[in-house]
C-alpha positions as a LaTeX table, in Angstrom:
\begin{tabular}{lrrr}
\hline
Residue & $x$ (\AA) & $y$ (\AA) & $z$ (\AA) \\
\hline
Met1 & $-20.39$ & $-17.70$ & 150.58 \\
Met2 & $-23.62$ & $-19.08$ & 149.31 \\
Asn3 & $-24.09$ & $-20.98$ & 146.15 \\
Lys4 & $-26.09$ & $-19.05$ & 143.47 \\
Ile5 & $-29.05$ & $-20.55$ & 141.59 \\
Glu6 & $-27.55$ & $-21.33$ & 138.28 \\
Ile7 & $-29.55$ & $-21.13$ & 134.88 \\
Val8 & $-28.06$ & $-22.14$ & 131.58 \\
Ser9 & $-29.89$ & $-19.79$ & 129.30 \\
Asp10 & $-29.07$ & $-16.70$ & 127.31 \\
Asn11 & $-32.79$ & $-15.70$ & 127.75 \\
Ala12 & $-33.36$ & $-12.91$ & 130.26 \\
Lys13 & $-37.03$ & $-14.06$ & 130.72 \\
Asp14 & $-35.80$ & $-17.34$ & 132.06 \\
Tyr15 & $-33.90$ & $-15.47$ & 134.96 \\
Val16 & $-36.86$ & $-13.34$ & 135.72 \\
Ser17 & $-39.18$ & $-16.31$ & 135.80 \\
Val18 & $-37.09$ & $-18.13$ & 138.33 \\
Ala19 & $-36.60$ & $-15.12$ & 140.34 \\
Leu20 & $-40.32$ & $-14.65$ & 140.55 \\
Ala21 & $-40.77$ & $-18.41$ & 141.38 \\
Val22 & $-38.22$ & $-18.08$ & 144.26 \\
Glu23 & $-40.15$ & $-14.93$ & 145.51 \\
Met24 & $-43.48$ & $-16.81$ & 145.41 \\
Leu25 & $-42.20$ & $-19.80$ & 147.15 \\
Ser26 & $-40.62$ & $-17.70$ & 149.80 \\
Tyr27 & $-43.76$ & $-16.00$ & 150.55 \\
His28 & $-46.06$ & $-19.04$ & 150.32 \\
Asn29 & $-44.02$ & $-22.08$ & 151.39 \\
Lys30 & $-40.46$ & $-21.68$ & 152.30 \\
Gly31 & $-40.30$ & $-25.48$ & 152.92 \\
Leu32 & $-40.16$ & $-25.93$ & 149.15 \\
Leu33 & $-36.97$ & $-23.95$ & 148.94 \\
Cys34 & $-33.52$ & $-25.66$ & 149.57 \\
Ser35 & $-32.39$ & $-25.36$ & 153.02 \\
Gln36 & $-29.56$ & $-22.97$ & 152.03 \\
Ile37 & $-31.97$ & $-19.99$ & 151.29 \\
Ser38 & $-35.04$ & $-21.04$ & 153.00 \\
Gly39 & $-34.00$ & $-20.12$ & 156.55 \\
Ser40 & $-33.11$ & $-16.50$ & 155.75 \\
Asn41 & $-34.90$ & $-13.73$ & 154.28 \\
Ala42 & $-31.71$ & $-12.06$ & 153.37 \\
Ala43 & $-30.43$ & $-15.10$ & 151.56 \\
Ile44 & $-33.64$ & $-15.32$ & 149.53 \\
Ser45 & $-33.27$ & $-11.65$ & 148.56 \\
Glu46 & $-29.70$ & $-12.17$ & 147.68 \\
Gln47 & $-30.82$ & $-14.90$ & 145.22 \\
Val48 & $-33.41$ & $-12.87$ & 143.66 \\
Gln49 & $-31.10$ & $-9.84$ & 143.19 \\
Tyr50 & $-28.67$ & $-12.15$ & 141.70 \\
Leu51 & $-31.00$ & $-13.65$ & 139.24 \\
Leu52 & $-32.38$ & $-10.26$ & 138.27 \\
Ser53 & $-29.05$ & $-8.80$ & 137.73 \\
Glu54 & $-28.26$ & $-11.88$ & 135.37 \\
Ala55 & $-31.36$ & $-11.09$ & 133.50 \\
Ile56 & $-30.31$ & $-7.48$ & 132.98 \\
Lys57 & $-26.81$ & $-8.60$ & 131.62 \\
Arg58 & $-28.76$ & $-10.69$ & 129.03 \\
Met59 & $-31.04$ & $-7.87$ & 127.74 \\
\hline
\end{tabular}
């Protein structure tokens, strides 16, 4: 199982911000992402979905 990006925050906006950053990096420069998620579009999508679901829990 893949490690999830962890954020220590109760603010939903922080999770959304990181999810958007991962999306932008995956589109513009995958080389800046860690090797665990940069090689797979599915892994990137899984991370973004996880972050957005965590944001929803904090709303």
